[in-house]
Short mmCIF file of C-alpha atoms in Angstrom, two decimals:
data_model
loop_
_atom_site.label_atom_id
_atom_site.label_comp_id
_atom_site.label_asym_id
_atom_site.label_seq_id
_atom_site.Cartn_x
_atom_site.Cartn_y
_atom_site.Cartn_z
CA UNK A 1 88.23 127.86 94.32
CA UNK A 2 85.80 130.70 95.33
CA UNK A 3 84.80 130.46 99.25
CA UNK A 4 82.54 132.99 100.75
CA UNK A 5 82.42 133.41 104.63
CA UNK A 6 78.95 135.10 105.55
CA UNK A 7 79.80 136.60 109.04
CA UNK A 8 77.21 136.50 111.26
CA UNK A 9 76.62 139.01 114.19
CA UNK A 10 76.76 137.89 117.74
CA UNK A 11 73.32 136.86 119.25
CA UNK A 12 73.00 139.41 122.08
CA UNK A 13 70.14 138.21 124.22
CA UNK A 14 68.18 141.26 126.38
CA UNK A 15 66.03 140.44 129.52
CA UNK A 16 63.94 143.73 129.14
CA UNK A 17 61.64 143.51 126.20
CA UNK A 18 58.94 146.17 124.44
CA UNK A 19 56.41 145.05 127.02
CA UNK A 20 58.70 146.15 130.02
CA UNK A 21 57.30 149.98 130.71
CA UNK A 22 58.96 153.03 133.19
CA UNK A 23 57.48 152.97 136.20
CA UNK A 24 58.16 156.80 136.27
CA UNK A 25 56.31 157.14 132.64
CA UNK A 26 55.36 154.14 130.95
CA UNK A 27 57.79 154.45 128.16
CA UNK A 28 60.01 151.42 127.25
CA UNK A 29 61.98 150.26 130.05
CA UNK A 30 65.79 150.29 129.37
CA UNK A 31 67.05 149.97 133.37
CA UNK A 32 65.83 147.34 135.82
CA UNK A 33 67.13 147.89 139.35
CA UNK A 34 66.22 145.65 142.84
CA UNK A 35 65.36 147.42 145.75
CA UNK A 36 64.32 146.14 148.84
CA UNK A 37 62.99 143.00 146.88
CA UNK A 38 61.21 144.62 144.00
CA UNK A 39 62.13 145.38 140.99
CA UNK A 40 62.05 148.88 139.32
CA UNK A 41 61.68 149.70 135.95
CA UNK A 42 62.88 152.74 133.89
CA UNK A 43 63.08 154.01 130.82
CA UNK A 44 66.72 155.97 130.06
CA UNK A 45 65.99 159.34 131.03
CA UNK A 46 64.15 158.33 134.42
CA UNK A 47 66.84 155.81 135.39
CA UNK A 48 69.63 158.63 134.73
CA UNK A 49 68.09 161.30 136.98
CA UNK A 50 67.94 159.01 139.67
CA UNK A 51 70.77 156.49 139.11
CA UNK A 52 72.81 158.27 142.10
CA UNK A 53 70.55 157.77 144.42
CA UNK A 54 69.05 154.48 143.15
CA UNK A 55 72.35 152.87 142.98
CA UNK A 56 73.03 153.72 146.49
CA UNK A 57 70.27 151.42 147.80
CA UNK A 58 69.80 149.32 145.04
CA UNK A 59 71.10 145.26 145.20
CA UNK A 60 71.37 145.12 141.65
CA UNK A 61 71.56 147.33 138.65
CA UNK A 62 70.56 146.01 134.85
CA UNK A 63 71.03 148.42 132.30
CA UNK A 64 70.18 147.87 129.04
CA UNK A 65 70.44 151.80 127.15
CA UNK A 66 73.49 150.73 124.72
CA UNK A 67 70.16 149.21 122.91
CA UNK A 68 69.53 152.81 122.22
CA UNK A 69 73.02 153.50 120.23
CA UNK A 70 72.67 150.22 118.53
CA UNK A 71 69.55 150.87 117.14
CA UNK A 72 71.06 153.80 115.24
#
């Protein structure tokens, strides 16, 4: 008896999508962060150089970049 197992990759589900831009450049938005109520959108780079000070005022933090490695 021959049995094949197909194994199937875990459905990760992302709240950012391609339409999601940087609000520092416009490029595809990888970090979402909430400050004082509103919501700021960043691509990688942006939300790097100003994660320290971001995170220090920010109420939450998404971050979504691992997209980047997995799309290697």
């Amino acid at each position: 008896m021959n049995a094949t197992t197909e194994r199937e990759a875990p459905t990760v589900e992302y709240r950012l999508t391609a339409a999601d831009r940087c609000d520092s450049c416009g490029a595809q938005a990888y970090i979402a962060a909430e400050v004082n109520g509103s919501e700021l959108l960043f691509c990688a780079h942006h939300g790097r150089k100003y994660e320290e000070k971001l995170r220090s005022v920010a109420t939450s933090w998404h971050d979504e970049t691992a997209r980047l490695v997995d799309a290697v």
